[in-house]
Amino acid sequence: MSTDRFYMPARVFSGPDVVREHAKDLAAYGRKALIVTGRSSAKKCGVYDDICSALDEYGIDHVLFDEVEENPSVSTVMRARDFGVQNNADYVIGAGGGSPMDAAKAVALMIRNRDRGRDYLYKSGGDGSHVPVVCIPTTCGTGSEVTGISVLTDDEKNIKKSIPYRIFADLALIDGKYLRTAGRATLCNTAFDALAHLYESRLNADMTRISCLIAEDGLREWSKSVPVLKGEKQPDETDYENLMRASMLGGMAIAHTGTSLPHGLSYALTCGLGVPHGRAVSCFMAGYLREADPAETSRVLKLSGFSSVDDFEETFRMCCGAVDEDEDRLRPYLRQSFTDVLSSASKRAKAPFETDAAVLWRIVNSGFGIRKYRAVLFDLDGTINDSGPGIMNSVRYSLEKLGRAVPSDDVLRKFVGPSLLYSYMNYCGMTEDEAWKAVEAYRECYHRGECFNLSIYDGIRELLGDLNRAGISCAVVTSKPQEAACKILEHFDMTKYFEAITGPDPDDPSNRKSVLIGRALSRLGLGAEDVIMVGDSRFDIIGAKEAGCDSIGAVYGYGTREELEENGADYLVDSAAEMRPVLGIG
Ligand code: NAP
Ligand code: FE
């Protein structure tokens, strides 16, 4: 557990008619308030009228910006800022769900920094000074009224993430009655967000004794609402208060620990498929709970009113509904979730357990059970088999036959992978004519038996078998003539694993990997986004990029880690076994 620290500088008041009761406090932050809300709910639930009455009572002028959309965009924040500045607003009141409250914090920052452009919002190193901001929640999810977090969608880049400033509300006013107009879907989606905050804070590497106390109290509070969320009981005023309190405690807890993997994984689903925040986050929760320490998991489940992870999952589905998009539509977003978090050391550091690629994919996929790729394309030499000995012997033979000096083994090793013509010209300084002669001599030796002088890399057969069993197609895409590739695979009883074996035609010297990949894709009837290419040389990685598919650099083969990295391999692996989590099989 981290050393204790506590910082939550918002003044918080909660209870019935809190806005009226604290009208004086609400009016105390300036001379003109910019009220920031969503499009309609603030008027419908009564919070807007309550704010206006309170401000009017104390003679404070106010203007309304009511255009905040769900998952508020940077452009909206900038429009609200300009509107506030034109109207000489000197403080901001955000009223609504997390979206208007988060927007209000960002608007307060930008009003104080009125000469700055939109880039300032994501600039690290700014001092974060802002005009005063008040938050009044009308959903029971984000706890934004007590966190320093503001999550925006950068609509130029289509990325949703928190801005780097910590902006706490100066005042938070919490009243359960605003939930009366929230339909069951809003209640459920936001309550499950609050639950996610509580779980992710309680099961967090940065948990402190105080954040633990807050989270556990929040979980107890949350459990009281299960019958309402399940639709077994009509909510009354006490239920609304309980929901708001659990949400606030969730906010206070994450203000100290930050959120963890489910939140990090959720953004692709929200941005890409429009899944509401709380529902998107909770899709990954069962997987997260299953990876955590079983005793801790069972404690948080019990506190929140569940008997097991399955019980949680079933209740979540019953309350929020499953995200049951078609597998092909979900796949790119789930892969995006996986890579977003795999590449974020800070997000992964929040989990109180190891988060390698295998664990992450298990969490991502636990609620979906989809194939991460529909097919895997394998290079042959240096990826499936270690064909170095036979290839190097054949190159040696060809050079001796042509009376050329035989270079060192380091140079000969480079012949494994690329086309022979390319290699003779680039590594032995031959003209194209000379290189064709060398290829002929090479083939003479190679087909006499050296082609079988190879070994299959450890773990490859098992990997191929498991991919096949998981319904993931496999194909070979090699620069070796197709006939030779088929002969070798047949000899080693490997043909059975592949749906397609693609190499250059004997009379078509064009052996660009991207063209060969394209050919394999049309044989498989798949698109580039459905597949991943595995190869040990830069030609494989470049080819994959050109064709538009993901790639794995097989470092155990004949290329170097540097060349695979420099050419943009999406993943690097040191063995066939390391490919398994990347391909989404156990
Ligand atoms: P929201 O996006 O603020 O609102 C969702 C919907 O609920 C909107 O259509 C809204 O209508 C409606 N609504 C709000 N209050 C209502 C009420 N009382 N009655 C009827 N309808 C009501 O939803 P949210 O889940 O509260 O916020 C999600 C956002 O917060 C996400 O962007 C998320 O990333 C962020 N977030 C922030 C934090 C943080 O600490 N700052 C933490 C977690 C999540 P209107 O548009 O008409 O208002
Ligand atoms: Fe959240």
XYZ file of C-alpha atoms and ligand atoms in Angstrom:
635
model
C 0.000 0.000 0.000
C 1.315 3.486 -0.872
C 2.268 5.920 1.859
C -0.788 7.829 2.974
C -1.611 11.070 1.294
C -4.889 12.880 1.012
C -5.833 15.837 -1.124
C -9.386 16.694 -2.017
C -9.706 20.456 -1.968
C -13.394 20.718 -2.979
C -15.893 22.002 -0.379
C -18.655 19.409 -0.511
C -22.217 19.756 0.686
C -24.876 17.168 0.101
C -28.482 16.661 1.049
C -32.001 17.631 0.064
C -32.304 21.040 -1.608
C -28.598 21.623 -1.238
C -28.480 24.308 -3.954
C -31.108 26.399 -2.218
C -29.539 25.750 1.174
C -26.133 26.858 -0.123
C -27.265 29.632 -2.436
C -24.920 32.059 -0.687
C -21.928 29.777 -1.216
C -22.874 29.261 -4.844
C -23.039 33.021 -5.383
C -19.744 33.757 -3.657
C -17.238 32.990 -6.406
C -17.555 36.018 -8.699
C -19.819 38.573 -10.305
C -21.025 36.674 -13.334
C -21.420 32.920 -13.670
C -21.156 30.867 -16.853
C -23.501 27.894 -16.353
C -22.349 24.903 -18.407
C -24.842 22.079 -19.033
C -25.832 19.389 -21.496
C -28.583 20.001 -24.016
C -31.722 19.307 -22.037
C -31.420 17.302 -18.822
C -30.350 20.233 -16.619
C -33.647 21.964 -17.316
C -35.636 18.763 -17.097
C -34.250 17.673 -13.738
C -34.605 21.123 -12.188
C -30.973 21.879 -11.436
C -30.855 24.801 -13.878
C -33.827 26.520 -12.253
C -32.367 25.920 -8.801
C -29.077 27.513 -9.839
C -30.801 30.531 -11.436
C -32.959 31.116 -8.340
C -29.948 30.871 -6.050
C -27.875 33.303 -8.119
C -30.805 35.707 -8.599
C -31.355 35.754 -4.867
C -27.846 37.126 -4.400
C -27.867 39.385 -7.460
C -25.301 37.392 -9.409
C -25.597 37.681 -13.161
C -25.431 34.470 -15.227
C -25.365 33.158 -18.782
C -26.045 29.631 -20.023
C -23.992 27.488 -22.374
C -26.125 24.361 -22.905
C -24.380 22.622 -25.759
C -22.156 20.096 -24.038
C -22.461 16.726 -25.736
C -21.679 13.330 -24.218
C -17.902 12.733 -24.158
C -17.330 16.483 -24.519
C -15.041 17.639 -27.273
C -12.219 20.152 -27.191
C -14.109 22.217 -29.793
C -17.131 22.476 -27.497
C -14.927 23.549 -24.606
C -13.374 26.251 -26.794
C -16.800 27.513 -27.901
C -17.967 27.654 -24.287
C -14.782 29.496 -23.321
C -15.277 32.105 -26.050
C -18.907 32.521 -25.049
C -17.917 32.965 -21.395
C -15.199 35.491 -22.238
C -17.533 37.518 -24.516
C -20.002 37.678 -21.631
C -17.379 38.596 -19.022
C -18.067 35.491 -16.938
C -15.608 35.202 -14.062
C -16.549 31.762 -12.770
C -18.098 28.545 -14.067
C -20.866 26.290 -12.758
C -20.988 22.836 -14.360
C -24.302 21.037 -13.827
C -25.147 17.641 -15.278
C -23.400 14.327 -15.740
C -19.653 13.877 -16.037
C -19.683 15.472 -19.477
C -20.811 18.987 -18.478
C -18.813 18.870 -15.219
C -15.615 17.836 -17.012
C -16.246 20.459 -19.686
C -16.823 23.105 -17.008
C -13.425 22.407 -15.427
C -11.694 22.737 -18.792
C -13.662 25.911 -19.570
C -12.554 27.386 -16.218
C -8.955 26.668 -17.201
C -9.348 28.249 -20.619
C -11.171 31.367 -19.347
C -8.216 32.085 -17.063
C -5.888 31.387 -20.022
C -8.052 33.317 -22.471
C -5.185 34.074 -24.895
C -4.300 30.412 -25.364
C -5.459 28.124 -28.166
C -6.892 24.583 -27.906
C -3.391 23.039 -27.747
C -3.050 24.392 -24.215
C -5.610 21.859 -22.988
C -3.273 18.916 -23.563
C -0.024 20.735 -22.937
C 1.879 19.325 -19.995
C 3.812 21.781 -17.862
C 1.141 24.521 -17.769
C 0.399 25.671 -14.200
C -3.299 24.780 -14.450
C -4.523 28.060 -12.969
C -8.236 28.510 -13.593
C -11.174 30.672 -12.571
C -13.369 29.181 -9.802
C -15.559 26.240 -10.759
C -18.590 24.703 -9.053
C -19.879 21.208 -9.916
C -23.394 19.883 -9.390
C -23.894 16.256 -10.479
C -27.145 14.976 -11.946
C -25.941 11.425 -12.705
C -24.559 8.910 -10.224
C -21.395 7.822 -12.001
C -18.354 9.899 -12.530
C -17.798 11.590 -9.192
C -16.287 14.396 -11.265
C -17.510 16.867 -8.626
C -14.757 15.583 -6.300
C -11.985 14.560 -8.711
C -9.367 16.749 -10.339
C -9.998 14.939 -13.620
C -11.439 16.320 -16.837
C -11.811 13.817 -19.672
C -12.195 15.348 -23.119
C -12.377 14.042 -26.659
C -9.837 15.625 -28.934
C -12.137 15.785 -31.946
C -9.275 16.583 -34.315
C -7.495 13.335 -33.410
C -10.538 11.319 -32.262
C -8.780 10.434 -29.014
C -10.487 10.542 -25.671
C -8.278 11.192 -22.678
C -7.876 13.206 -19.487
C -6.241 16.598 -19.751
C -2.990 16.731 -17.782
C -4.159 19.388 -15.269
C -5.673 18.636 -11.881
C -8.721 20.879 -11.620
C -10.884 20.357 -8.555
C -14.210 22.067 -8.118
C -14.057 24.818 -5.516
C -17.537 23.794 -4.440
C -19.545 20.591 -5.021
C -23.274 20.503 -4.278
C -24.853 17.039 -4.298
C -28.578 16.340 -4.209
C -30.111 12.964 -5.035
C -33.360 14.526 -6.282
C -31.761 15.395 -9.616
C -31.716 11.680 -10.389
C -35.527 11.527 -10.457
C -35.616 12.256 -14.178
C -32.824 9.869 -15.085
C -34.202 6.802 -16.821
C -33.148 3.341 -15.756
C -30.527 3.136 -18.514
C -28.790 6.328 -17.354
C -28.998 5.241 -13.727
C -27.521 1.831 -14.530
C -24.811 3.016 -16.911
C -23.619 5.659 -14.503
C -23.955 3.534 -11.349
C -21.751 0.895 -12.977
C -19.193 3.618 -13.708
C -19.212 4.488 -10.007
C -18.789 0.806 -9.153
C -15.856 0.613 -11.567
C -14.217 3.590 -9.818
C -14.618 1.845 -6.489
C -13.255 -1.507 -7.751
C -10.397 0.042 -9.703
C -9.383 2.212 -6.783
C -9.634 -0.607 -4.241
C -7.705 -3.001 -6.520
C -4.997 -0.523 -7.422
C -1.230 -0.515 -6.943
C -1.453 3.081 -5.674
C -4.073 2.381 -3.027
C -3.515 4.181 0.278
C -5.083 3.401 3.632
C -7.389 6.369 3.246
C -8.388 5.623 -0.353
C -9.059 2.031 0.758
C -11.371 3.233 3.529
C -13.225 5.488 1.120
C -13.529 2.814 -1.577
C -14.761 0.171 0.845
C -17.346 2.525 2.298
C -18.409 3.379 -1.246
C -18.829 -0.304 -2.086
C -21.071 -0.834 0.935
C -23.085 2.199 -0.092
C -23.311 0.972 -3.675
C -24.578 -2.469 -2.651
C -27.773 -0.861 -1.288
C -28.817 0.040 -4.836
C -28.652 -3.419 -6.411
C -32.454 -4.042 -6.228
C -33.150 -0.648 -7.821
C -30.628 -1.206 -10.597
C -31.999 -4.674 -11.284
C -35.437 -3.121 -11.642
C -36.779 -5.081 -8.669
C -37.647 -1.945 -6.705
C -38.889 1.532 -7.633
C -36.267 4.045 -6.464
C -37.212 6.434 -3.676
C -35.412 9.517 -2.335
C -33.160 7.405 -0.112
C -32.102 5.289 -3.092
C -31.194 8.402 -5.065
C -29.154 9.677 -2.140
C -27.377 6.331 -1.784
C -26.513 6.267 -5.473
C -25.154 9.812 -5.366
C -23.108 9.078 -2.252
C -21.577 5.920 -3.772
C -20.686 7.938 -6.855
C -19.093 10.687 -4.788
C -17.071 8.170 -2.779
C -15.936 6.543 -6.022
C -14.765 9.959 -7.187
C -12.904 10.614 -3.934
C -11.241 7.216 -4.168
C -9.997 7.643 -7.754
C -8.899 11.196 -6.958
C -6.160 9.453 -4.944
C -5.357 6.341 -6.925
C -6.449 7.072 -10.482
C -8.438 4.493 -12.415
C -6.910 1.284 -13.715
C -7.146 -1.045 -16.707
C -10.935 -1.198 -17.345
C -11.094 2.582 -17.750
C -8.012 2.585 -19.977
C -9.507 -0.180 -22.097
C -12.917 1.450 -22.428
C -12.156 4.464 -24.591
C -11.958 2.665 -27.935
C -15.455 1.231 -27.388
C -16.877 4.614 -26.446
C -15.187 6.594 -29.224
C -15.612 3.931 -31.906
C -18.938 2.321 -31.119
C -20.598 4.957 -28.935
C -20.956 2.592 -25.959
C -21.812 4.758 -22.895
C -18.860 5.248 -20.563
C -20.005 3.212 -17.545
C -21.132 0.308 -19.708
C -17.929 0.338 -21.769
C -15.763 0.294 -18.634
C -17.745 -2.496 -17.026
C -17.331 -4.768 -20.061
C -13.738 -5.278 -18.905
C -14.448 -5.525 -15.203
C -15.068 -9.264 -14.858
C -11.746 -9.943 -16.569
C -9.989 -7.481 -14.255
C -11.542 -9.042 -11.154
C -10.512 -12.515 -12.305
C -6.857 -11.470 -12.641
C -6.657 -9.797 -9.218
C -5.748 -11.592 -5.996
C -8.711 -13.953 -5.307
C -9.027 -12.931 -1.651
C -9.130 -9.243 -2.564
C -11.591 -9.879 -5.367
C -13.892 -11.819 -3.124
C -13.731 -9.008 -0.536
C -14.737 -6.269 -2.979
C -17.446 -8.451 -4.491
C -18.943 -9.182 -1.090
C -18.842 -5.506 -0.075
C -20.712 -4.544 -3.221
C -23.340 -7.248 -2.847
C -22.135 -9.950 -5.256
C -21.384 -13.569 -4.467
C -18.921 -14.144 -7.330
C -17.487 -12.638 -10.495
C -20.153 -14.518 -12.468
C -22.844 -12.968 -10.271
C -21.370 -9.516 -10.961
C -21.236 -10.202 -14.686
C -24.788 -11.475 -14.843
C -26.103 -8.477 -12.913
C -24.163 -6.076 -15.133
C -25.661 -7.682 -18.236
C -29.119 -7.612 -16.723
C -28.815 -3.917 -15.817
C -26.857 -2.477 -18.756
C -27.253 -5.090 -21.490
C -24.421 -6.899 -23.244
C -22.405 -5.194 -25.959
C -23.339 -7.793 -28.540
C -21.965 -6.289 -31.707
C -20.940 -8.627 -34.464
C -17.428 -10.091 -33.982
C -16.027 -8.425 -37.112
C -17.263 -5.026 -35.986
C -15.925 -5.401 -32.451
C -12.509 -6.776 -33.378
C -10.724 -3.561 -34.403
C -11.930 -1.716 -31.306
C -10.962 -4.474 -28.900
C -7.551 -4.675 -30.546
C -7.294 -0.908 -30.171
C -8.162 -1.217 -26.467
C -5.479 -3.854 -26.074
C -2.723 -1.842 -27.796
C -3.745 1.424 -26.066
C -3.142 -0.121 -22.677
C -0.221 -2.392 -23.632
C 1.676 0.710 -24.726
C 0.799 2.735 -21.617
C 3.271 1.935 -18.852
C 1.500 4.341 -16.479
C -1.900 2.689 -16.945
C -0.457 -0.796 -16.533
C 1.381 0.270 -13.386
C -1.987 0.859 -11.689
C -2.936 -2.824 -11.752
C -1.907 -4.719 -8.602
C -0.754 -7.695 -10.724
C 1.545 -8.394 -13.677
C 0.078 -7.114 -16.920
C 1.826 -8.815 -19.806
C 0.188 -9.160 -23.207
C -1.442 -12.483 -22.256
C -3.094 -11.060 -19.154
C -4.240 -7.957 -20.992
C -5.877 -9.873 -23.800
C -7.597 -12.157 -21.299
C -9.091 -9.072 -19.639
C -10.049 -7.475 -22.940
C -11.672 -10.588 -24.294
C -13.212 -12.118 -21.190
C -16.624 -10.624 -21.872
C -16.513 -11.120 -25.637
C -14.706 -14.321 -26.581
C -13.776 -13.205 -30.077
C -10.864 -14.099 -32.344
C -8.334 -11.302 -32.211
C -7.361 -11.945 -35.844
C -9.146 -14.102 -38.368
C -5.901 -15.247 -39.939
C -2.168 -15.231 -39.343
C 0.244 -14.961 -42.269
C 3.640 -16.521 -41.673
C 6.853 -15.916 -43.497
C 8.634 -19.253 -44.008
C 12.429 -19.062 -43.745
C 13.556 -17.681 -40.403
C 10.003 -17.615 -39.056
C 8.541 -21.110 -39.333
C 11.767 -22.924 -39.951
C 15.419 -22.342 -39.361
C 16.501 -22.928 -42.923
C 19.861 -21.200 -42.501
C 22.109 -24.273 -42.842
C 20.646 -25.413 -46.189
C 20.439 -21.907 -47.640
C 23.951 -20.954 -46.559
C 25.422 -24.183 -47.942
C 23.662 -23.578 -51.263
C 24.937 -19.980 -51.473
C 28.465 -21.200 -50.707
C 28.185 -23.811 -53.480
C 26.897 -21.250 -56.023
C 29.686 -18.784 -55.315
C 32.364 -21.462 -55.505
C 30.891 -22.691 -58.765
C 31.025 -19.182 -60.240
C 34.578 -18.746 -58.922
C 33.594 -15.937 -56.547
C 34.942 -15.352 -53.075
C 32.724 -16.800 -50.352
C 31.919 -14.096 -47.772
C 31.755 -14.591 -44.006
C 28.894 -16.488 -42.352
C 27.490 -13.164 -41.165
C 26.961 -12.130 -44.782
C 25.667 -15.580 -45.774
C 23.059 -15.398 -42.990
C 21.546 -12.353 -44.695
C 20.436 -14.607 -47.576
C 17.780 -16.162 -45.371
C 14.531 -14.331 -46.046
C 14.866 -11.886 -48.947
C 14.724 -12.945 -52.568
C 17.907 -14.571 -53.858
C 18.272 -12.103 -56.704
C 18.181 -9.190 -54.280
C 20.692 -10.865 -51.983
C 23.271 -11.716 -54.651
C 23.085 -8.168 -56.015
C 23.180 -6.439 -52.667
C 25.417 -8.667 -50.569
C 27.848 -9.920 -53.269
C 27.862 -6.872 -55.569
C 26.642 -8.837 -58.635
C 24.958 -7.466 -61.737
C 21.474 -8.793 -62.437
C 22.844 -11.186 -65.094
C 25.455 -12.576 -62.706
C 22.873 -12.860 -59.978
C 20.553 -14.948 -62.197
C 23.458 -17.346 -62.883
C 24.131 -17.586 -59.174
C 20.446 -18.318 -58.522
C 20.611 -21.165 -61.020
C 23.659 -22.688 -59.345
C 22.044 -22.194 -55.960
C 18.915 -24.070 -57.010
C 20.968 -26.962 -58.334
C 22.491 -27.529 -54.902
C 19.404 -26.589 -52.940
C 17.056 -28.977 -54.704
C 19.596 -31.781 -54.491
C 18.769 -32.016 -50.801
C 19.889 -28.867 -48.990
C 16.283 -27.636 -49.040
C 15.517 -30.157 -46.314
C 18.531 -29.193 -44.239
C 16.469 -27.217 -41.763
C 14.628 -27.470 -38.478
C 11.180 -26.240 -37.448
C 11.457 -23.642 -34.671
C 10.398 -24.734 -31.196
C 6.730 -24.231 -30.459
C 5.675 -23.534 -34.063
C 3.765 -26.770 -34.640
C 1.902 -26.374 -31.344
C 1.121 -22.754 -32.177
C -0.241 -23.630 -35.622
C -2.332 -26.468 -34.231
C -3.817 -24.240 -31.541
C -4.553 -21.455 -34.018
C -6.371 -23.935 -36.246
C -8.346 -25.265 -33.307
C -9.308 -21.687 -32.344
C -10.727 -21.197 -35.844
C -7.939 -18.823 -36.890
C -6.700 -19.480 -40.426
C -3.003 -19.730 -41.157
C -1.207 -19.030 -44.422
C 2.379 -18.877 -45.609
C 3.613 -15.804 -47.450
C 7.188 -16.346 -48.569
C 9.647 -14.895 -51.071
C 10.680 -18.456 -51.853
C 9.187 -19.866 -55.063
C 5.808 -21.290 -54.179
C 6.657 -24.763 -55.442
C 9.742 -24.997 -53.242
C 7.823 -23.767 -50.231
C 5.097 -26.387 -50.775
C 7.692 -29.147 -51.184
C 9.386 -28.290 -47.899
C 6.167 -27.953 -45.946
C 4.960 -31.287 -47.343
C 8.241 -32.985 -46.416
C 7.853 -31.825 -42.822
C 4.150 -32.715 -42.691
C 3.215 -29.071 -42.188
C 0.883 -28.461 -45.165
C -2.107 -29.499 -43.096
C -1.903 -26.319 -41.016
C -2.214 -23.846 -43.889
C -5.162 -22.681 -45.933
C -2.890 -20.959 -48.444
C 0.781 -21.079 -49.360
C 1.792 -18.036 -51.358
C 5.128 -17.356 -52.998
C 6.236 -15.678 -56.217
C 5.423 -17.413 -59.497
C 8.548 -18.775 -61.229
C 8.043 -16.445 -64.200
C 6.935 -13.457 -62.184
C 9.999 -11.938 -60.569
C 7.874 -9.360 -58.695
C 8.121 -10.679 -55.187
C 7.208 -7.623 -53.155
C 5.866 -8.892 -49.879
C 2.888 -6.542 -50.028
C 1.826 -8.042 -53.371
C 2.215 -11.555 -52.000
C 0.234 -10.609 -48.893
C -2.506 -9.207 -51.135
C -2.610 -12.496 -53.014
C -2.879 -14.490 -49.777
C -5.679 -12.207 -48.569
C -7.727 -12.740 -51.690
C -7.237 -16.508 -51.423
C -8.431 -16.377 -47.821
C -11.226 -13.965 -48.710
C -10.176 -11.578 -45.916
C -9.282 -7.914 -45.581
C -5.942 -6.578 -44.319
C -7.531 -5.498 -41.014
C -8.471 -9.136 -40.281
C -4.924 -10.495 -40.347
C -1.462 -10.153 -38.887
C 1.813 -10.941 -40.649
C 4.662 -12.640 -38.803
C 8.153 -12.373 -40.230
C 11.787 -12.108 -39.278
C 12.987 -9.532 -41.793
C 12.271 -5.919 -42.582
C 10.721 -7.036 -45.888
C 7.941 -8.772 -43.969
C 7.313 -5.750 -41.784
C 7.419 -3.244 -44.637
C 5.175 -5.515 -46.731
C 2.650 -5.740 -43.894
C 2.646 -1.953 -43.501
C 2.152 -1.438 -47.247
C -0.655 -3.980 -47.292
C -2.260 -2.340 -44.244
C -2.038 -5.180 -41.734
C -0.500 -5.536 -38.280
C 2.859 -7.241 -37.953
C 4.948 -9.270 -35.547
C 8.737 -9.178 -35.810
C 10.188 -12.636 -35.077
C 13.439 -11.635 -33.399
C 14.522 -15.293 -33.108
C 14.954 -15.469 -36.907
C 17.537 -13.964 -39.181
C 16.728 -10.251 -39.128
C 17.920 -7.995 -36.319
C 15.760 -6.575 -33.543
C 16.786 -3.079 -34.722
C 15.644 -3.553 -38.318
C 12.307 -4.980 -37.188
C 11.818 -2.166 -34.705
C 12.924 0.612 -37.062
C 10.536 -0.546 -39.763
C 7.605 -0.380 -37.374
C 6.797 -3.946 -36.281
C 3.735 -3.694 -34.045
C 5.056 -6.421 -31.751
C 8.437 -8.097 -31.248
C 8.697 -11.677 -30.005
C 11.649 -13.849 -29.051
C 9.909 -17.181 -29.576
C 6.830 -18.824 -31.011
C 5.430 -19.055 -27.480
C 5.567 -15.265 -27.141
C 3.315 -14.923 -30.171
C 0.416 -16.616 -28.426
C -0.878 -13.654 -26.365
C -0.350 -11.306 -29.302
C -2.502 -13.597 -31.429
C -5.025 -13.909 -28.614
C -4.639 -17.593 -27.805
C -3.726 -18.945 -24.381
P -23.043 12.305 -19.420
O -22.324 12.114 -20.693
O -22.740 13.512 -18.651
O -24.623 12.264 -19.664
C -25.206 11.148 -20.269
C -26.672 11.399 -20.635
O -27.448 11.496 -19.467
C -26.894 12.694 -21.392
O -27.782 12.423 -22.430
C -27.526 13.618 -20.387
O -28.404 14.555 -20.999
C -28.293 12.634 -19.543
N -28.556 13.072 -18.173
C -27.689 13.593 -17.286
N -28.307 13.801 -16.103
C -29.612 13.439 -16.256
C -30.746 13.448 -15.410
N -30.657 13.802 -14.135
N -31.923 13.062 -15.921
C -32.030 12.660 -17.211
N -30.991 12.603 -18.060
C -29.791 12.990 -17.579
O -22.857 10.969 -18.565
P -21.891 10.556 -17.371
O -21.795 9.105 -17.417
O -22.281 11.194 -16.102
O -20.468 11.183 -17.776
C -19.617 10.520 -18.660
C -18.409 11.382 -18.920
O -17.658 11.592 -17.727
C -17.470 10.679 -19.879
O -16.936 11.626 -20.770
C -16.405 10.128 -18.948
O -15.170 9.923 -19.601
C -16.324 11.200 -17.921
N -15.728 10.740 -16.645
C -15.162 11.689 -15.853
C -14.606 11.335 -14.646
C -13.974 12.367 -13.785
O -13.475 12.061 -12.725
N -13.970 13.604 -14.199
C -14.643 10.008 -14.194
C -15.237 9.060 -15.019
C -15.790 9.433 -16.228
P -27.946 16.047 -21.392
O -26.897 15.916 -22.431
O -29.182 16.694 -21.860
O -27.406 16.681 -20.135
Fe -15.460 6.518 -15.153
